Amino acid sequence: MVKKDKPKYKQIINAAVIVIAENGYHQAQVSKIAKQAGVADGTIYLYFKNKEDILISVFQEKMGIFVSKLEEIISRELTASTKLGLMITSHFELLASDIHLAIVTQLELRQSNHDLRLKINNVLREYLKLMDKILIKGMEDGEFDIEMDIRLARQMVFGTMDETITTWVMNDHKYDLVELAPQVHRLLLKGMQA
Amino acid sequence: MVKKDKPKYKQIINAAVIVIAENGYHQAQVSKIAKQAGVADGTIYLYFKNKEDILISVFQEKMGIFVSKLEEIISRELTASTKLGLMITSHFELLASDIHLAIVTQLELRQSNHDLRLKINNVLREYLKLMDKILIKGMEDGEFDIEMDIRLARQMVFGTMDETITTWVMNDHKYDLVELAPQVHRLLLKGMQA
Amino acid sequence: MVKKDKPKYKQIINAAVIVIAENGYHQAQVSKIAKQAGVADGTIYLYFKNKEDILISVFQEKMGIFVSKLEEIISRELTASTKLGLMITSHFELLASDIHLAIVTQLELRQSNHDLRLKINNVLREYLKLMDKILIKGMEDGEFDIEMDIRLARQMVFGTMDETITTWVMNDHKYDLVELAPQVHRLLLKGMQA
Amino acid sequence: MVKKDKPKYKQIINAAVIVIAENGYHQAQVSKIAKQAGVADGTIYLYFKNKEDILISVFQEKMGIFVSKLEEIISRELTASTKLGLMITSHFELLASDIHLAIVTQLELRQSNHDLRLKINNVLREYLKLMDKILIKGMEDGEFDIEMDIRLARQMVFGTMDETITTWVMNDHKYDLVELAPQVHRLLLKGMQA
DNA sequence: TATGAATGAGAATTCATTCAT
DNA sequence: AATGAATGAATTCTCATTCAT
């Protein structure tokens, strides 16, 4: 059994999400995370190399859920446009169901330093690659404009989703994010359709 | 003559942009900014309340240029779609011509804490309001889909532009950002057209 | 059978010498010593009261070899001057044949704190007492200056030997220490002769 | 006026000697030194790069006194043997007159880590070079044995002095160190005489 | 006997801000 | 207005030791 499978590993990850969401990135001291996780400060360092390692792991573990979900969607027998819709919906659902996580990914983790952000971007890249698969399939199948720049299209899709979620979080999630998914889907679809 | 008109005010603002761009947000100490501006540390505090005030002022002063430009575009006798295109192009041009500023607004200033980001968002809101004016005019004139959610449309426009610029900055601006403007324009237009 | 006779006791002592010599006093953690000895961290505490106890025991065990050797030399039927020469030679030989031990006693163990050094000095005292026996015999037999201060003489003998060994260790033992013994002997003899 | 001439520089150096002597090397926290010096913790870092820099500077500043004194002795028109005597006496006098300094140089500073000790040795080397000058002159003038190994002789001189002082410090300086100087001188002289 | 996961105290250093000059 | 020396609060990480198994 490796470290990541031990119960305390996930315990600390989850504690970190809560502490960062409730206190903000810069007020999320290791001792607070340890306390929230119900372990001693030193125990943190049996599972993580340093504080940065906790934060990257938070992102990896949680982003992993998005990636798995997206892989599952892609593997299904559906049109690219339907897949796009499912991706948006499930992305919104996951964050709407875990406000703490939404705060952390949309606001707090972006305050991290350059190095950490580079590492986070590596994790993100995997997600964006899957997104590209949908776009390419849509272009090949004649659903999406064959002439469109794949990078720009991806930036539109991700940028729109990201901006929508961030706005929702900054407005204290006082409206229903998931309800917006169909409209976002329609908007993006129009932009990309053949 | 108020403080903002005094030469040292702008001198410090510009020094801050350079220092933050070259050292990163977390390595932009007040003493470095003072040195770059050619003044003593204490002098900073004759022009700014505190460090946060410098950063907000940087954003306000620089964002003001975008706002002025956009106001000028809106005031012209043009179709909403043409205005949208001009907005994208001039936005890209301004950042492409000042890499330091691009780094600061797209990457470094986002590492600021929650409070500062809220204040930055207030400044940004003015810009987004002007953007809304174009979208509303386009809907009224029958250019854009009258059914579309104005907030989502704005998030798509801003999100796409923002993501495009950030990706360009993170790729060390090794390709021409301004050249992408027409394609981004076309993509967004398709998404919003009636 | 007491603890000191059990195989793991010596195993840990020897592991400590190696770990300290190779990593330095401040990087010789208990866990490293345990690993080198092939036992669990907790096992150390079945044989030693605490970390300091390991270090004192290292010194005692190893110094014991010097003391035995010296006792054997003293018991022989020889002139004081010859005994002095044998002492120097065998002292040098022992350290030259165990570089790890030389590094530990000449450099690393001296970085220990005040308390530990006091305890080490107690162990050393036994050796110095035997040294005194040779000097006293020499004075009684008319070989050494009867007027000389025994304490000062001992400090000269030990200080010279110690300084010579330390210099050799600090120069990465790139010359032959044992070859220096006759010269050191002659030098000290001249200083003490009647 | 450079940093070393500013009053606070020496103030901190002297505070460090007292704090280290009274608390021991490992209990000499920066905050204690700052308090003893009557400055804020942060002020220390305006004059010293880090804690190690304080300790090296202590050694350099204080060792400088020994070096100056020795240079002055060497420059006089005296026999090598007289110079040797003056060196021993003034070395003993300086340490006997500043017990704190004696504790620091003979016991506490030797607990420093490998890196720091290497730097201290560089400072010490200057002193040893001057010592060599006396020995060489003595050999050239026929006072000292022309056949003697200069390195071994120096190790005898320094080792004997060092061991004598350390023993005195460890015995809580309950006897008069300076009174021992003539005897030490005589002992060493006999060892080296032609 | 032996294990090794868990504990938690302890300290160097940075940097925004002040204020006497 | 301008200076810049001085301030001091605040936080990560290590590692000797314990104790349930």
Coordinates of N, CA, C and O in Angstrom, one line a residue, chain B residues 43-170:
Chain B
T43 N 9.4 57.5 0.8 CA 8.7 58.4 -0.2 C 7.5 57.7 -0.8 O 6.5 58.4 -1.1
I44 N 7.6 56.4 -1.0 CA 6.4 55.7 -1.5 C 5.2 56.0 -0.7 O 4.1 56.2 -1.2
Y45 N 5.4 56.1 0.6 CA 4.2 56.3 1.5 C 3.7 57.7 1.6 O 2.7 58.0 2.2
L46 N 4.4 58.6 0.8 CA 3.8 59.9 0.7 C 2.8 59.9 -0.5 O 2.0 60.8 -0.6
Y47 N 2.9 58.9 -1.4 CA 2.0 58.9 -2.5 C 1.0 57.8 -2.5 O 0.0 57.8 -3.1
F48 N 1.3 56.8 -1.7 CA 0.4 55.6 -1.6 C 0.2 55.2 -0.1 O 1.1 55.3 0.7
K49 N -1.1 54.8 0.2 CA -1.4 54.5 1.6 C -0.6 53.3 2.1 O -0.1 53.3 3.2
N50 N -0.5 52.3 1.2 CA 0.2 51.1 1.6 C 0.5 50.3 0.3 O 0.2 50.8 -0.8
K51 N 1.1 49.2 0.5 CA 1.6 48.4 -0.7 C 0.4 48.0 -1.6 O 0.4 48.2 -2.8
E52 N -0.7 47.6 -1.0 CA -1.9 47.3 -1.7 C -2.4 48.4 -2.6 O -2.8 48.3 -3.7
D53 N -2.3 49.6 -2.0 CA -2.7 50.8 -2.7 C -1.9 51.0 -4.0 O -2.4 51.5 -5.0
I54 N -0.6 50.7 -4.0 CA 0.2 50.8 -5.2 C -0.4 49.8 -6.2 O -0.6 50.2 -7.4
L55 N -0.7 48.6 -5.8 CA -1.1 47.6 -6.8 C -2.4 47.9 -7.4 O -2.6 47.8 -8.6
I56 N -3.4 48.4 -6.6 CA -4.7 48.8 -7.1 C -4.5 50.0 -8.1 O -5.1 50.0 -9.1
S57 N -3.6 50.9 -7.7 CA -3.4 52.1 -8.5 C -2.8 51.7 -9.8 O -3.1 52.2 -10.9
V58 N -1.9 50.7 -9.8 CA -1.3 50.2 -11.1 C -2.5 49.7 -12.0 O -2.6 50.1 -13.1
F59 N -3.3 48.9 -11.4 CA -4.4 48.4 -12.2 C -5.4 49.5 -12.7 O -5.8 49.5 -13.8
Q60 N -5.7 50.4 -11.8 CA -6.6 51.5 -12.2 C -6.0 52.4 -13.3 O -6.6 52.7 -14.3
E61 N -4.8 52.8 -13.1 CA -4.1 53.6 -14.1 C -4.0 52.9 -15.5 O -4.4 53.5 -16.5
K62 N -3.6 51.7 -15.4 CA -3.4 51.0 -16.7 C -4.8 50.6 -17.3 O -5.0 50.7 -18.5
M63 N -5.7 50.1 -16.5 CA -7.0 49.8 -16.9 C -7.7 51.0 -17.5 O -8.5 50.9 -18.5
G64 N -7.4 52.2 -17.0 CA -8.0 53.4 -17.5 C -7.7 53.6 -19.0 O -8.6 54.1 -19.7
I65 N -6.6 53.1 -19.4 CA -6.2 53.3 -20.8 C -7.2 52.4 -21.7 O -7.7 52.8 -22.7
F66 N -7.4 51.2 -21.1 CA -8.3 50.3 -21.9 C -9.8 50.9 -21.9 O -10.4 50.8 -22.9
V67 N -10.2 51.4 -20.8 CA -11.5 52.0 -20.7 C -11.7 53.2 -21.7 O -12.6 53.3 -22.4
S68 N -10.7 54.1 -21.7 CA -10.7 55.2 -22.6 C -10.8 54.8 -24.0 O -11.6 55.3 -24.8
K69 N -10.0 53.8 -24.3 CA -9.9 53.3 -25.7 C -11.3 52.8 -26.1 O -11.8 53.0 -27.2
L70 N -11.9 52.0 -25.2 CA -13.1 51.3 -25.4 C -14.3 52.4 -25.6 O -15.1 52.3 -26.4
E71 N -14.2 53.4 -24.7 CA -15.2 54.5 -24.8 C -15.2 55.1 -26.2 O -16.2 55.5 -26.8
E72 N -14.0 55.4 -26.6 CA -13.8 56.0 -27.9 C -14.4 55.1 -29.0 O -15.1 55.6 -29.9
I73 N -14.1 53.8 -28.9 CA -14.6 52.9 -29.9 C -16.2 52.9 -30.0 O -16.8 53.0 -31.0
I74 N -16.7 52.9 -28.8 CA -18.2 52.8 -28.6 C -18.8 54.1 -29.2 O -19.9 54.0 -29.8
S75 N -18.2 55.2 -29.0 CA -18.8 56.5 -29.4 C -18.8 56.6 -30.9 O -19.5 57.5 -31.5
R76 N -18.1 55.8 -31.6 CA -18.1 55.9 -33.1 C -19.4 55.4 -33.7 O -20.1 54.6 -33.1
E77 N -19.6 55.7 -34.9 CA -20.8 55.2 -35.7 C -20.4 53.9 -36.4 O -20.0 53.9 -37.6
L78 N -20.6 52.8 -35.7 CA -20.2 51.6 -36.3 C -21.1 50.5 -35.9 O -21.9 50.6 -34.9
T79 N -21.1 49.4 -36.5 CA -22.0 48.2 -36.1 C -21.4 47.6 -34.9 O -20.2 47.8 -34.6
A80 N -22.2 47.0 -34.1 CA -21.8 46.3 -32.8 C -20.7 45.3 -33.2 O -19.7 45.2 -32.4
S81 N -20.8 44.6 -34.3 CA -19.9 43.6 -34.6 C -18.5 44.2 -34.9 O -17.5 43.7 -34.6
T82 N -18.5 45.3 -35.6 CA -17.3 46.0 -35.9 C -16.6 46.5 -34.6 O -15.4 46.4 -34.4
K83 N -17.5 47.1 -33.7 CA -17.0 47.6 -32.4 C -16.3 46.4 -31.7 O -15.3 46.6 -31.1
L84 N -17.0 45.3 -31.7 CA -16.4 44.1 -31.0 C -15.0 43.8 -31.5 O -14.1 43.5 -30.8
G85 N -14.9 43.8 -32.8 CA -13.6 43.5 -33.5 C -12.6 44.5 -33.1 O -11.4 44.2 -32.7
L86 N -13.0 45.8 -33.1 CA -12.0 46.8 -32.7 C -11.6 46.7 -31.2 O -10.4 46.9 -30.9
M87 N -12.5 46.3 -30.4 CA -12.2 46.1 -29.0 C -11.2 45.0 -28.8 O -10.2 45.2 -28.1
I88 N -11.4 43.9 -29.4 CA -10.5 42.8 -29.3 C -9.1 43.2 -29.8 O -8.1 43.0 -29.1
T89 N -9.1 43.8 -31.0 CA -7.8 44.2 -31.6 C -7.1 45.2 -30.7 O -5.9 45.0 -30.4
S90 N -7.8 46.2 -30.2 CA -7.0 47.2 -29.5 C -6.6 46.7 -28.1 O -5.6 47.0 -27.6
H91 N -7.4 45.8 -27.5 CA -7.1 45.2 -26.3 C -5.8 44.3 -26.5 O -4.8 44.4 -25.7
F92 N -5.8 43.5 -27.5 CA -4.6 42.7 -27.8 C -3.4 43.6 -28.1 O -2.3 43.3 -27.6
E93 N -3.6 44.7 -28.9 CA -2.5 45.6 -29.2 C -1.8 46.2 -28.0 O -0.6 46.3 -27.9
L94 N -2.7 46.7 -27.1 CA -2.2 47.4 -25.9 C -1.3 46.4 -25.1 O -0.2 46.8 -24.7
L95 N -1.7 45.2 -24.9 CA -0.9 44.3 -24.1 C 0.3 43.8 -24.9 O 1.4 43.5 -24.3
A96 N 0.1 43.6 -26.2 CA 1.3 43.1 -27.0 C 2.4 44.2 -27.0 O 3.6 43.8 -27.2
S97 N 2.0 45.4 -26.9 CA 3.0 46.5 -26.9 C 3.6 46.8 -25.6 O 4.6 47.6 -25.4
D98 N 3.1 46.1 -24.5 CA 3.7 46.3 -23.2 C 3.7 45.0 -22.5 O 2.9 44.7 -21.6
I99 N 4.7 44.2 -22.8 CA 4.8 42.9 -22.3 C 4.8 42.9 -20.7 O 4.2 42.0 -20.1
H100 N 5.5 43.8 -20.2 CA 5.5 43.9 -18.7 C 4.1 44.0 -18.2 O 3.8 43.3 -17.2
L101 N 3.3 44.9 -18.8 CA 2.0 45.1 -18.3 C 1.2 43.8 -18.5 O 0.4 43.4 -17.6
A102 N 1.4 43.1 -19.6 CA 0.7 41.9 -19.9 C 1.0 40.8 -18.8 O 0.1 40.2 -18.3
I103 N 2.2 40.7 -18.5 CA 2.6 39.7 -17.4 C 2.0 40.1 -16.1 O 1.4 39.2 -15.4
V104 N 2.0 41.4 -15.8 CA 1.4 41.8 -14.5 C -0.1 41.5 -14.5 O -0.6 41.0 -13.5
T105 N -0.8 41.9 -15.5 CA -2.3 41.8 -15.4 C -2.7 40.3 -15.6 O -3.7 39.9 -15.0
Q106 N -2.1 39.6 -16.5 CA -2.5 38.2 -16.7 C -2.0 37.2 -15.7 O -2.7 36.2 -15.4
L107 N -0.8 37.4 -15.2 CA -0.3 36.4 -14.2 C -0.1 36.9 -12.8 O -0.6 36.3 -11.9
E108 N 0.7 38.0 -12.7 CA 1.2 38.3 -11.4 C 0.1 38.9 -10.5 O 0.0 38.5 -9.3
L109 N -0.7 39.8 -11.0 CA -1.7 40.4 -10.1 C -2.8 39.4 -9.7 O -3.5 39.7 -8.7
R110 N -2.8 38.3 -10.3 CA -3.8 37.3 -9.9 C -3.4 36.5 -8.7 O -4.1 35.7 -8.1
Q111 N -2.1 36.7 -8.3 CA -1.6 36.0 -7.1 C -1.9 36.9 -5.9 O -1.6 36.5 -4.8
S112 N -2.5 38.0 -6.1 CA -2.8 38.9 -5.0 C -3.9 38.2 -4.1 O -4.6 37.3 -4.5
N113 N -4.1 38.7 -2.9 CA -5.0 38.0 -2.0 C -6.5 38.4 -2.3 O -6.7 39.3 -3.2
H114 N -7.3 37.8 -1.6 CA -8.8 37.9 -1.9 C -9.2 39.4 -1.9 O -9.9 39.8 -2.8
D115 N -8.9 40.1 -0.9 CA -9.3 41.5 -0.8 C -8.8 42.3 -2.0 O -9.6 43.1 -2.6
L116 N -7.6 42.2 -2.3 CA -7.1 42.9 -3.4 C -7.8 42.6 -4.7 O -8.1 43.4 -5.5
R117 N -8.0 41.3 -4.9 CA -8.7 40.9 -6.1 C -10.1 41.4 -6.2 O -10.6 41.7 -7.3
L118 N -10.8 41.5 -5.1 CA -12.1 42.1 -5.1 C -12.0 43.6 -5.6 O -12.9 44.0 -6.4
K119 N -11.0 44.3 -5.1 CA -10.9 45.7 -5.5 C -10.5 45.8 -7.0 O -11.0 46.7 -7.7
I120 N -9.7 44.9 -7.4 CA -9.4 44.9 -8.8 C -10.6 44.6 -9.7 O -10.8 45.2 -10.7
N121 N -11.5 43.7 -9.2 CA -12.7 43.4 -9.9 C -13.6 44.6 -10.0 O -14.3 44.8 -11.0
N122 N -13.6 45.5 -9.0 CA -14.4 46.7 -9.1 C -13.9 47.6 -10.3 O -14.7 48.2 -11.0
V123 N -12.6 47.6 -10.4 CA -12.0 48.4 -11.5 C -12.4 47.7 -12.9 O -12.8 48.4 -13.8
L124 N -12.3 46.4 -12.9 CA -12.6 45.7 -14.1 C -14.1 45.9 -14.5 O -14.4 45.9 -15.7
R125 N -14.9 46.0 -13.5 CA -16.4 46.1 -13.8 C -16.7 47.2 -14.8 O -17.6 47.0 -15.6
E126 N -16.0 48.3 -14.7 CA -16.3 49.4 -15.6 C -16.1 49.0 -17.0 O -16.8 49.3 -17.9
Y127 N -15.0 48.3 -17.2 CA -14.7 47.8 -18.5 C -15.7 46.9 -19.0 O -16.2 46.9 -20.2
L128 N -16.2 46.0 -18.1 CA -17.2 45.0 -18.5 C -18.5 45.7 -18.9 O -19.3 45.2 -19.7
K129 N -18.8 46.8 -18.2 CA -20.1 47.5 -18.4 C -20.0 48.1 -19.8 O -21.1 48.0 -20.5
L130 N -18.9 48.6 -20.2 CA -18.8 49.1 -21.6 C -19.0 48.0 -22.6 O -19.6 48.1 -23.7
M131 N -18.4 46.8 -22.3 CA -18.5 45.6 -23.2 C -20.0 45.3 -23.3 O -20.5 45.0 -24.4
D132 N -20.7 45.3 -22.2 CA -22.1 45.1 -22.2 C -22.8 46.0 -23.2 O -23.8 45.6 -23.9
K133 N -22.5 47.2 -23.2 CA -23.1 48.2 -24.1 C -23.0 47.8 -25.5 O -24.0 47.9 -26.3
I134 N -21.9 47.3 -26.0 CA -21.8 46.8 -27.3 C -22.7 45.6 -27.6 O -23.4 45.5 -28.6
L135 N -22.7 44.7 -26.6 CA -23.5 43.5 -26.8 C -25.0 43.8 -26.9 O -25.7 43.3 -27.7
I136 N -25.4 44.7 -26.0 CA -26.9 45.2 -26.0 C -27.2 45.9 -27.3 O -28.3 45.6 -27.9
K137 N -26.3 46.7 -27.7 CA -26.6 47.4 -29.0 C -26.7 46.4 -30.1 O -27.6 46.5 -31.0
G138 N -25.8 45.4 -30.1 CA -25.9 44.4 -31.1 C -27.2 43.6 -31.1 O -27.7 43.2 -32.2
M139 N -27.7 43.3 -29.9 CA -29.0 42.6 -29.8 C -30.1 43.5 -30.3 O -31.0 43.0 -31.0
E140 N -30.1 44.8 -29.9 CA -31.1 45.7 -30.3 C -31.1 45.9 -31.8 O -32.2 46.0 -32.5
D141 N -30.0 45.9 -32.4 CA -29.9 46.1 -33.8 C -30.1 44.8 -34.7 O -30.0 44.9 -35.9
G142 N -30.3 43.7 -33.9 CA -30.6 42.5 -34.7 C -29.3 41.8 -35.1 O -29.4 40.8 -35.9
E143 N -28.2 42.3 -34.7 CA -26.9 41.6 -35.1 C -26.7 40.4 -34.3 O -26.2 39.4 -34.8
F144 N -26.9 40.5 -33.0 CA -26.7 39.4 -32.1 C -28.0 38.8 -31.7 O -29.1 39.4 -31.7
D145 N -28.0 37.5 -31.3 CA -29.1 36.8 -30.9 C -29.9 37.4 -29.7 O -29.3 37.6 -28.6
I146 N -31.1 37.9 -30.0 CA -31.8 38.6 -29.0 C -32.2 37.8 -27.7 O -32.4 38.3 -26.6
E147 N -32.1 36.5 -27.9 CA -32.4 35.6 -26.8 C -31.2 35.3 -25.9 O -31.4 34.7 -24.8
M148 N -30.1 35.7 -26.3 CA -28.9 35.3 -25.5 C -28.8 36.0 -24.1 O -29.2 37.1 -24.0
D149 N -28.3 35.2 -23.2 CA -28.1 35.7 -21.8 C -26.9 36.7 -21.9 O -25.8 36.3 -22.2
I150 N -27.1 38.0 -21.5 CA -26.1 39.0 -21.7 C -24.9 38.7 -20.8 O -23.7 38.8 -21.2
R151 N -25.2 38.1 -19.6 CA -24.1 37.8 -18.7 C -23.2 36.7 -19.3 O -22.0 36.8 -19.3
L152 N -23.9 35.7 -19.7 CA -23.1 34.6 -20.3 C -22.3 35.0 -21.5 O -21.1 34.6 -21.7
A153 N -22.9 35.8 -22.3 CA -22.3 36.3 -23.6 C -21.0 37.1 -23.2 O -19.9 36.9 -23.7
R154 N -21.2 37.9 -22.2 CA -20.0 38.7 -21.8 C -18.9 37.8 -21.2 O -17.7 38.0 -21.4
Q155 N -19.3 36.8 -20.5 CA -18.3 35.9 -19.9 C -17.6 35.1 -21.0 O -16.4 34.8 -20.9
M156 N -18.4 34.8 -22.1 CA -17.7 34.1 -23.2 C -16.7 35.1 -23.9 O -15.6 34.7 -24.2
V157 N -17.1 36.3 -24.1 CA -16.3 37.3 -24.8 C -15.0 37.5 -23.9 O -13.9 37.3 -24.4
F158 N -15.2 37.9 -22.7 CA -14.1 38.2 -21.8 C -13.3 36.9 -21.5 O -12.0 37.0 -21.6
G159 N -13.9 35.9 -21.2 CA -13.2 34.6 -20.9 C -12.4 34.2 -22.1 O -11.2 33.7 -21.9
T160 N -12.9 34.3 -23.3 CA -12.1 33.8 -24.4 C -10.9 34.7 -24.7 O -9.8 34.3 -24.9
M161 N -11.1 36.1 -24.6 CA -10.0 37.0 -24.7 C -9.0 36.8 -23.7 O -7.8 36.7 -23.9
D162 N -9.4 36.7 -22.4 CA -8.5 36.5 -21.3 C -7.7 35.2 -21.4 O -6.5 35.2 -21.2
E163 N -8.4 34.1 -21.7 CA -7.7 32.8 -21.9 C -6.7 32.9 -23.0 O -5.6 32.4 -22.9
T164 N -7.0 33.6 -24.1 CA -6.1 33.7 -25.2 C -4.9 34.5 -24.9 O -3.8 34.1 -25.2
I165 N -5.1 35.6 -24.2 CA -3.9 36.4 -23.8 C -3.1 35.7 -22.8 O -1.8 35.7 -22.9
T166 N -3.7 35.1 -21.8 CA -2.9 34.3 -20.8 C -2.1 33.2 -21.4 O -0.9 33.1 -21.1
T167 N -2.7 32.5 -22.3 CA -1.9 31.4 -23.0 C -0.7 32.0 -23.7 O 0.4 31.5 -23.7
W168 N -1.0 33.1 -24.4 CA 0.1 33.8 -25.1 C 1.2 34.2 -24.2 O 2.4 34.0 -24.5
V169 N 0.9 34.8 -23.1 CA 1.9 35.2 -22.1 C 2.7 34.0 -21.5 O 3.9 34.1 -21.4
M170 N 1.9 33.0 -21.2 CA 2.6 31.8 -20.7 C 3.5 31.1 -21.7 O 4.4 30.3 -21.3

